[in-house]
PDB file of C-alpha atoms in Angstrom:
ATOM      1  CA  GLN A  29     -38.403  42.628 -73.222  1.00  0.00           C
ATOM      2  CA  VAL A  30     -35.466  42.252 -75.578  1.00  0.00           C
ATOM      3  CA  GLN A  31     -32.286  41.169 -73.821  1.00  0.00           C
ATOM      4  CA  LEU A  32     -28.835  40.132 -74.958  1.00  0.00           C
ATOM      5  CA  VAL A  33     -26.804  38.509 -72.187  1.00  0.00           C
ATOM      6  CA  GLN A  34     -23.122  37.868 -72.795  1.00  0.00           C
ATOM      7  CA  SER A  35     -20.686  35.472 -71.169  1.00  0.00           C
ATOM      8  CA  GLY A  36     -18.263  36.610 -68.503  1.00  0.00           C
ATOM      9  CA  ALA A  37     -14.839  38.195 -68.587  1.00  0.00           C
ATOM     10  CA  GLU A  38     -11.913  36.185 -69.930  1.00  0.00           C
ATOM     11  CA  VAL A  39      -8.143  36.316 -69.476  1.00  0.00           C
ATOM     12  CA  LYS A  40      -6.124  34.727 -72.248  1.00  0.00           C
ATOM     13  CA  LYS A  41      -2.485  34.356 -73.232  1.00  0.00           C
ATOM     14  CA  PRO A  42      -1.145  35.609 -76.556  1.00  0.00           C
ATOM     15  CA  GLY A  43      -1.761  33.102 -79.342  1.00  0.00           C
ATOM     16  CA  ALA A  44      -4.811  31.595 -77.654  1.00  0.00           C
ATOM     17  CA  SER A  45      -8.451  31.825 -78.790  1.00  0.00           C
ATOM     18  CA  VAL A  46     -11.494  33.156 -76.986  1.00  0.00           C
ATOM     19  CA  LYS A  47     -15.160  32.426 -77.596  1.00  0.00           C
ATOM     20  CA  VAL A  48     -17.793  34.870 -76.354  1.00  0.00           C
ATOM     21  CA  SER A  49     -21.478  33.990 -76.262  1.00  0.00           C
ATOM     22  CA  CYS A  50     -24.530  36.216 -76.595  1.00  0.00           C
ATOM     23  CA  LYS A  51     -27.878  34.758 -75.514  1.00  0.00           C
ATOM     24  CA  ALA A  52     -30.934  36.508 -76.914  1.00  0.00           C
ATOM     25  CA  SER A  53     -34.409  36.623 -75.416  1.00  0.00           C
ATOM     26  CA  GLY A  54     -37.616  38.579 -75.834  1.00  0.00           C
ATOM     27  CA  TYR A  55     -37.765  38.416 -79.632  1.00  0.00           C
ATOM     28  CA  ILE A  56     -37.669  35.933 -82.504  1.00  0.00           C
ATOM     29  CA  PHE A  57     -33.944  35.269 -82.778  1.00  0.00           C
ATOM     30  CA  THR A  58     -33.960  34.112 -86.398  1.00  0.00           C
ATOM     31  CA  ARG A  59     -35.587  37.292 -87.732  1.00  0.00           C
ATOM     32  CA  TYR A  60     -32.628  39.504 -86.942  1.00  0.00           C
ATOM     33  CA  VAL A  61     -28.885  39.740 -87.348  1.00  0.00           C
ATOM     34  CA  VAL A  62     -26.347  39.891 -84.555  1.00  0.00           C
ATOM     35  CA  HIS A  63     -23.455  42.301 -84.881  1.00  0.00           C
ATOM     36  CA  TRP A  64     -20.204  42.083 -82.925  1.00  0.00           C
ATOM     37  CA  VAL A  65     -18.443  45.318 -81.978  1.00  0.00           C
ATOM     38  CA  CYS A  66     -15.260  45.764 -79.977  1.00  0.00           C
ATOM     39  CA  GLN A  67     -13.932  48.684 -77.954  1.00  0.00           C
ATOM     40  CA  ALA A  68     -10.312  48.808 -76.842  1.00  0.00           C
ATOM     41  CA  PRO A  69      -9.577  50.960 -73.772  1.00  0.00           C
ATOM     42  CA  GLY A  70     -10.188  54.616 -74.619  1.00  0.00           C
ATOM     43  CA  GLN A  71     -10.854  53.799 -78.260  1.00  0.00           C
ATOM     44  CA  ARG A  72     -13.824  54.119 -80.574  1.00  0.00           C
ATOM     45  CA  LEU A  73     -16.323  51.379 -81.250  1.00  0.00           C
ATOM     46  CA  GLU A  74     -15.172  49.049 -84.024  1.00  0.00           C
ATOM     47  CA  TRP A  75     -17.434  46.740 -85.979  1.00  0.00           C
ATOM     48  CA  MET A  76     -16.109  43.190 -86.348  1.00  0.00           C
ATOM     49  CA  GLY A  77     -18.819  41.347 -88.230  1.00  0.00           C
ATOM     50  CA  TRP A  78     -22.373  40.060 -88.198  1.00  0.00           C
ATOM     51  CA  ILE A  79     -24.361  36.897 -88.605  1.00  0.00           C
ATOM     52  CA  ASN A  80     -27.832  36.501 -90.021  1.00  0.00           C
ATOM     53  CA  ALA A  81     -29.379  34.422 -87.252  1.00  0.00           C
ATOM     54  CA  GLY A  82     -31.917  33.001 -89.691  1.00  0.00           C
ATOM     55  CA  ASN A  83     -29.746  31.594 -92.472  1.00  0.00           C
ATOM     56  CA  GLY A  84     -26.328  31.727 -90.810  1.00  0.00           C
ATOM     57  CA  ASN A  85     -24.750  34.007 -93.432  1.00  0.00           C
ATOM     58  CA  THR A  86     -21.845  36.044 -92.109  1.00  0.00           C
ATOM     59  CA  GLN A  87     -19.870  39.138 -93.053  1.00  0.00           C
ATOM     60  CA  TYR A  88     -16.603  40.158 -91.457  1.00  0.00           C
ATOM     61  CA  SER A  89     -14.557  43.331 -91.234  1.00  0.00           C
ATOM     62  CA  SER A  90     -11.414  43.125 -93.353  1.00  0.00           C
ATOM     63  CA  LYS A  91      -9.382  43.871 -90.211  1.00  0.00           C
ATOM     64  CA  PHE A  92     -10.617  40.760 -88.397  1.00  0.00           C
ATOM     65  CA  GLN A  93     -11.566  38.484 -91.300  1.00  0.00           C
ATOM     66  CA  ASP A  94      -8.586  36.156 -90.926  1.00  0.00           C
ATOM     67  CA  ARG A  95      -9.025  35.666 -87.171  1.00  0.00           C
ATOM     68  CA  VAL A  96     -12.721  35.841 -86.298  1.00  0.00           C
ATOM     69  CA  THR A  97     -15.511  33.286 -86.597  1.00  0.00           C
ATOM     70  CA  ILE A  98     -19.129  34.156 -85.835  1.00  0.00           C
ATOM     71  CA  THR A  99     -21.658  31.358 -85.427  1.00  0.00           C
ATOM     72  CA  ARG A 100     -25.085  30.846 -83.941  1.00  0.00           C
ATOM     73  CA  ASP A 101     -27.163  28.098 -82.341  1.00  0.00           C
ATOM     74  CA  THR A 102     -30.816  28.681 -83.146  1.00  0.00           C
ATOM     75  CA  SER A 103     -31.949  26.040 -80.650  1.00  0.00           C
ATOM     76  CA  ALA A 104     -30.310  28.084 -77.880  1.00  0.00           C
ATOM     77  CA  ASN A 105     -31.035  31.558 -79.308  1.00  0.00           C
ATOM     78  CA  THR A 106     -27.336  32.245 -78.913  1.00  0.00           C
ATOM     79  CA  ALA A 107     -24.687  33.811 -81.106  1.00  0.00           C
ATOM     80  CA  TYR A 108     -20.956  33.284 -80.670  1.00  0.00           C
ATOM     81  CA  MET A 109     -17.858  35.234 -81.595  1.00  0.00           C
ATOM     82  CA  GLU A 110     -14.529  33.419 -81.573  1.00  0.00           C
ATOM     83  CA  LEU A 111     -11.301  35.367 -81.981  1.00  0.00           C
ATOM     84  CA  HIS A 112      -8.159  33.380 -82.740  1.00  0.00           C
ATOM     85  CA  ASN A 113      -4.436  34.034 -82.370  1.00  0.00           C
ATOM     86  CA  LEU A 114      -4.968  36.678 -79.703  1.00  0.00           C
ATOM     87  CA  ARG A 115      -2.570  39.598 -79.340  1.00  0.00           C
ATOM     88  CA  SER A 116      -2.190  42.119 -76.531  1.00  0.00           C
ATOM     89  CA  GLU A 117      -3.933  44.736 -78.671  1.00  0.00           C
ATOM     90  CA  ASP A 118      -7.062  42.543 -78.689  1.00  0.00           C
ATOM     91  CA  THR A 119      -7.610  43.491 -75.043  1.00  0.00           C
ATOM     92  CA  ALA A 120     -11.020  45.116 -75.268  1.00  0.00           C
ATOM     93  CA  VAL A 121     -14.673  44.935 -74.377  1.00  0.00           C
ATOM     94  CA  TYR A 122     -16.612  42.911 -76.943  1.00  0.00           C
ATOM     95  CA  TYR A 123     -20.299  43.663 -77.492  1.00  0.00           C
ATOM     96  CA  CYS A 124     -23.020  41.863 -79.363  1.00  0.00           C
ATOM     97  CA  ALA A 125     -25.885  43.939 -80.716  1.00  0.00           C
ATOM     98  CA  ARG A 126     -29.116  43.234 -82.543  1.00  0.00           C
ATOM     99  CA  GLY A 127     -29.677  44.554 -86.017  1.00  0.00           C
ATOM    100  CA  ILE A 128     -32.707  44.453 -88.287  1.00  0.00           C
ATOM    101  CA  GLY A 129     -30.592  43.552 -91.286  1.00  0.00           C
ATOM    102  CA  SER A 130     -27.057  43.554 -92.557  1.00  0.00           C
ATOM    103  CA  GLY A 131     -27.072  47.285 -93.176  1.00  0.00           C
ATOM    104  CA  SER A 132     -28.854  48.403 -90.057  1.00  0.00           C
ATOM    105  CA  TYR A 133     -28.400  50.258 -86.833  1.00  0.00           C
ATOM    106  CA  ASP A 134     -28.014  48.334 -83.573  1.00  0.00           C
ATOM    107  CA  ASP A 135     -31.070  48.741 -81.393  1.00  0.00           C
ATOM    108  CA  TYR A 136     -30.231  46.468 -78.448  1.00  0.00           C
ATOM    109  CA  TRP A 137     -26.807  45.711 -77.019  1.00  0.00           C
ATOM    110  CA  GLY A 138     -25.366  43.097 -74.714  1.00  0.00           C
ATOM    111  CA  GLN A 139     -23.659  44.210 -71.529  1.00  0.00           C
ATOM    112  CA  GLY A 140     -20.200  43.612 -72.964  1.00  0.00           C
ATOM    113  CA  THR A 141     -17.473  41.051 -72.258  1.00  0.00           C
ATOM    114  CA  LEU A 142     -13.995  42.149 -71.230  1.00  0.00           C
ATOM    115  CA  VAL A 143     -11.265  40.061 -72.821  1.00  0.00           C
ATOM    116  CA  THR A 144      -7.772  40.626 -71.451  1.00  0.00           C
ATOM    117  CA  VAL A 145      -4.791  39.268 -73.374  1.00  0.00           C
ATOM    118  CA  SER A 146      -1.687  39.066 -71.249  1.00  0.00           C
ATOM    119  CA  SER A 147       1.294  36.780 -70.877  1.00  0.00           C
TER     120      SER A 147
ATOM    121  CA  ASP Q  25     -14.508  51.868 -95.460  1.00  0.00           C
ATOM    122  CA  ILE Q  26     -16.496  55.026 -94.866  1.00  0.00           C
ATOM    123  CA  VAL Q  27     -14.679  57.285 -92.383  1.00  0.00           C
ATOM    124  CA  MET Q  28     -16.786  59.067 -89.765  1.00  0.00           C
ATOM    125  CA  THR Q  29     -15.313  62.181 -88.159  1.00  0.00           C
ATOM    126  CA  GLN Q  30     -16.922  63.893 -85.189  1.00  0.00           C
ATOM    127  CA  SER Q  31     -16.367  67.368 -83.807  1.00  0.00           C
ATOM    128  CA  PRO Q  32     -15.523  68.448 -81.248  1.00  0.00           C
ATOM    129  CA  ASP Q  33     -13.700  65.636 -79.437  1.00  0.00           C
ATOM    130  CA  SER Q  34     -14.949  67.008 -76.131  1.00  0.00           C
ATOM    131  CA  LEU Q  35     -17.519  69.563 -75.093  1.00  0.00           C
ATOM    132  CA  ALA Q  36     -18.405  71.257 -71.796  1.00  0.00           C
ATOM    133  CA  VAL Q  37     -21.859  72.812 -71.540  1.00  0.00           C
ATOM    134  CA  SER Q  38     -23.747  74.359 -68.616  1.00  0.00           C
ATOM    135  CA  LEU Q  39     -26.846  72.638 -67.276  1.00  0.00           C
ATOM    136  CA  GLY Q  40     -29.932  73.779 -69.163  1.00  0.00           C
ATOM    137  CA  GLU Q  41     -27.927  74.988 -72.137  1.00  0.00           C
ATOM    138  CA  ARG Q  42     -27.766  73.565 -75.664  1.00  0.00           C
ATOM    139  CA  ALA Q  43     -25.147  71.079 -76.793  1.00  0.00           C
ATOM    140  CA  THR Q  44     -24.412  70.294 -80.438  1.00  0.00           C
ATOM    141  CA  ILE Q  45     -22.206  67.504 -81.757  1.00  0.00           C
ATOM    142  CA  ASN Q  46     -21.258  67.245 -85.405  1.00  0.00           C
ATOM    143  CA  CYS Q  47     -20.482  64.236 -87.564  1.00  0.00           C
ATOM    144  CA  LYS Q  48     -19.121  64.150 -91.101  1.00  0.00           C
ATOM    145  CA  SER Q  49     -18.910  61.087 -93.323  1.00  0.00           C
ATOM    146  CA  SER Q  50     -16.363  60.538 -96.107  1.00  0.00           C
ATOM    147  CA  GLN Q  51     -19.171  59.753 -98.554  1.00  0.00           C
ATOM    148  CA  SER Q  52     -22.897  60.332 -98.765  1.00  0.00           C
ATOM    149  CA  LEU Q  53     -25.064  58.171 -96.536  1.00  0.00           C
ATOM    150  CA  PHE Q  54     -28.249  59.017 -98.433  1.00  0.00           C
ATOM    151  CA  SER Q  55     -30.049  56.388-100.469  1.00  0.00           C
ATOM    152  CA  ASN Q  56     -33.604  55.086-100.926  1.00  0.00           C
ATOM    153  CA  ASN Q  57     -34.959  58.353 -99.463  1.00  0.00           C
ATOM    154  CA  ARG Q  58     -33.173  57.920 -96.159  1.00  0.00           C
ATOM    155  CA  ASP Q  59     -29.865  58.575 -94.453  1.00  0.00           C
ATOM    156  CA  TYR Q  60     -28.162  55.554 -92.930  1.00  0.00           C
ATOM    157  CA  LEU Q  61     -26.851  57.365 -89.855  1.00  0.00           C
ATOM    158  CA  GLY Q  62     -27.315  56.599 -86.174  1.00  0.00           C
ATOM    159  CA  TRP Q  63     -26.373  58.274 -82.899  1.00  0.00           C
ATOM    160  CA  TYR Q  64     -25.487  56.437 -79.693  1.00  0.00           C
ATOM    161  CA  GLN Q  65     -24.920  57.482 -76.099  1.00  0.00           C
ATOM    162  CA  GLN Q  66     -22.411  55.578 -73.965  1.00  0.00           C
ATOM    163  CA  LYS Q  67     -22.031  56.118 -70.241  1.00  0.00           C
ATOM    164  CA  PRO Q  68     -19.029  54.756 -68.306  1.00  0.00           C
ATOM    165  CA  GLY Q  69     -19.145  51.002 -67.853  1.00  0.00           C
ATOM    166  CA  GLN Q  70     -22.257  50.648 -70.005  1.00  0.00           C
ATOM    167  CA  PRO Q  71     -22.919  49.520 -73.570  1.00  0.00           C
ATOM    168  CA  PRO Q  72     -23.915  52.094 -76.168  1.00  0.00           C
ATOM    169  CA  LYS Q  73     -27.567  53.085 -76.271  1.00  0.00           C
ATOM    170  CA  LEU Q  74     -29.293  53.900 -79.539  1.00  0.00           C
ATOM    171  CA  LEU Q  75     -30.707  57.452 -79.546  1.00  0.00           C
ATOM    172  CA  ILE Q  76     -31.362  58.283 -83.189  1.00  0.00           C
ATOM    173  CA  TYR Q  77     -31.557  56.316 -86.442  1.00  0.00           C
ATOM    174  CA  GLY Q  78     -32.192  57.403 -89.995  1.00  0.00           C
ATOM    175  CA  ALA Q  79     -30.367  60.622 -89.036  1.00  0.00           C
ATOM    176  CA  SER Q  80     -33.440  62.127 -87.360  1.00  0.00           C
ATOM    177  CA  THR Q  81     -35.793  59.452 -86.000  1.00  0.00           C
ATOM    178  CA  ARG Q  82     -35.748  59.247 -82.242  1.00  0.00           C
ATOM    179  CA  GLU Q  83     -35.694  55.730 -80.819  1.00  0.00           C
ATOM    180  CA  SER Q  84     -38.649  54.846 -78.602  1.00  0.00           C
ATOM    181  CA  GLY Q  85     -38.227  56.189 -75.072  1.00  0.00           C
ATOM    182  CA  VAL Q  86     -35.536  58.736 -75.938  1.00  0.00           C
ATOM    183  CA  PRO Q  87     -36.346  62.179 -74.501  1.00  0.00           C
ATOM    184  CA  ASP Q  88     -37.378  64.788 -77.043  1.00  0.00           C
ATOM    185  CA  ARG Q  89     -34.519  67.070 -76.003  1.00  0.00           C
ATOM    186  CA  PHE Q  90     -32.368  64.874 -78.277  1.00  0.00           C
ATOM    187  CA  THR Q  91     -32.670  65.860 -81.951  1.00  0.00           C
ATOM    188  CA  GLY Q  92     -30.796  64.532 -84.952  1.00  0.00           C
ATOM    189  CA  SER Q  93     -30.468  66.514 -88.168  1.00  0.00           C
ATOM    190  CA  GLY Q  94     -28.548  66.657 -91.422  1.00  0.00           C
ATOM    191  CA  SER Q  95     -28.321  64.651 -94.618  1.00  0.00           C
ATOM    192  CA  GLY Q  96     -25.786  63.351 -97.094  1.00  0.00           C
ATOM    193  CA  THR Q  97     -22.416  63.797 -95.437  1.00  0.00           C
ATOM    194  CA  ASP Q  98     -23.067  66.286 -92.625  1.00  0.00           C
ATOM    195  CA  PHE Q  99     -25.048  65.504 -89.514  1.00  0.00           C
ATOM    196  CA  SER Q 100     -25.660  66.893 -86.036  1.00  0.00           C
ATOM    197  CA  LEU Q 101     -26.979  65.749 -82.689  1.00  0.00           C
ATOM    198  CA  THR Q 102     -28.445  68.501 -80.529  1.00  0.00           C
ATOM    199  CA  ILE Q 103     -29.405  68.283 -76.880  1.00  0.00           C
ATOM    200  CA  SER Q 104     -31.711  71.235 -76.343  1.00  0.00           C
ATOM    201  CA  THR Q 105     -31.454  71.628 -72.547  1.00  0.00           C
ATOM    202  CA  LEU Q 106     -28.603  69.699 -71.010  1.00  0.00           C
ATOM    203  CA  GLN Q 107     -29.409  67.513 -68.006  1.00  0.00           C
ATOM    204  CA  ALA Q 108     -26.884  66.024 -65.601  1.00  0.00           C
ATOM    205  CA  GLU Q 109     -27.726  62.500 -66.818  1.00  0.00           C
ATOM    206  CA  ASP Q 110     -26.662  63.434 -70.355  1.00  0.00           C
ATOM    207  CA  VAL Q 111     -22.982  63.317 -69.400  1.00  0.00           C
ATOM    208  CA  ALA Q 112     -21.617  60.604 -71.676  1.00  0.00           C
ATOM    209  CA  VAL Q 113     -19.658  59.893 -74.826  1.00  0.00           C
ATOM    210  CA  TYR Q 114     -21.688  60.211 -78.018  1.00  0.00           C
ATOM    211  CA  TYR Q 115     -20.940  58.285 -81.208  1.00  0.00           C
ATOM    212  CA  CYS Q 116     -22.270  58.588 -84.727  1.00  0.00           C
ATOM    213  CA  GLN Q 117     -22.450  55.459 -86.860  1.00  0.00           C
ATOM    214  CA  GLN Q 118     -22.949  54.845 -90.557  1.00  0.00           C
ATOM    215  CA  TYR Q 119     -24.749  51.700 -91.624  1.00  0.00           C
ATOM    216  CA  TYR Q 120     -24.924  52.636 -95.302  1.00  0.00           C
ATOM    217  CA  THR Q 121     -22.485  49.839 -96.037  1.00  0.00           C
ATOM    218  CA  ILE Q 122     -22.570  46.330 -94.618  1.00  0.00           C
ATOM    219  CA  THR Q 123     -19.311  47.181 -92.836  1.00  0.00           C
ATOM    220  CA  GLN Q 124     -20.660  49.787 -90.440  1.00  0.00           C
ATOM    221  CA  THR Q 125     -18.237  52.315 -88.947  1.00  0.00           C
ATOM    222  CA  PHE Q 126     -18.338  54.697 -85.982  1.00  0.00           C
ATOM    223  CA  GLY Q 127     -17.000  58.152 -85.290  1.00  0.00           C
ATOM    224  CA  GLN Q 128     -14.266  58.622 -82.707  1.00  0.00           C
ATOM    225  CA  GLY Q 129     -16.714  59.838 -80.076  1.00  0.00           C
ATOM    226  CA  THR Q 130     -17.453  63.172 -78.411  1.00  0.00           C
ATOM    227  CA  LYS Q 131     -17.171  63.414 -74.634  1.00  0.00           C
ATOM    228  CA  LEU Q 132     -19.871  65.659 -73.188  1.00  0.00           C
ATOM    229  CA  GLU Q 133     -19.326  67.151 -69.737  1.00  0.00           C
ATOM    230  CA  ILE Q 134     -20.981  69.709 -67.491  1.00  0.00           C
ATOM    231  CA  LYS Q 135     -19.355  73.147 -67.360  1.00  0.00           C
TER     232      LYS Q 135
END
């Protein structure tokens, strides 16, 4: 069955970077895209960007474009989201989700990774 | 970015009754004979779960009490007979553009 398993919770200081992983199983990793979505406490879901796991092409939200890097390792069936120059308002749960294409819904989601930014 | 606005923000419905959540987009989501609109259910401490895509197509395994309708800019999610396990926050999502966006969420509770 399709599964996306994310890395564990992180606590970071302002100005630091965090890298969250998303390991896929149960499907052909390179035939899909992986979206990254964040959710601050009590807030709506917010799309951050995606990566085409096949060719490595990426697209980022204008809000995060200057601070986020999404990559993938096809040998490990794993996608990564790295957020730089962390601020307290980046405290949120970060989700990866599978998409059929760049403009697609998200049919399977990871369990989420809580990132806490605090001095 | 396309702005998605849901109504109401919260809703309390009796068990067995009908619940309807509305979603309006700032521009049409219709193209290529389909609407690029999805609905998700999120329970506390869990990731979102896809319920509906293409505005009205139920995802595999989703109970048929969940129905999506609408086209263009106005959409609805209806739960025909509310069950206790349906308590959750519901989100609409547009994927018409590469930069997908979500509504603010509607919290559904039991009256």
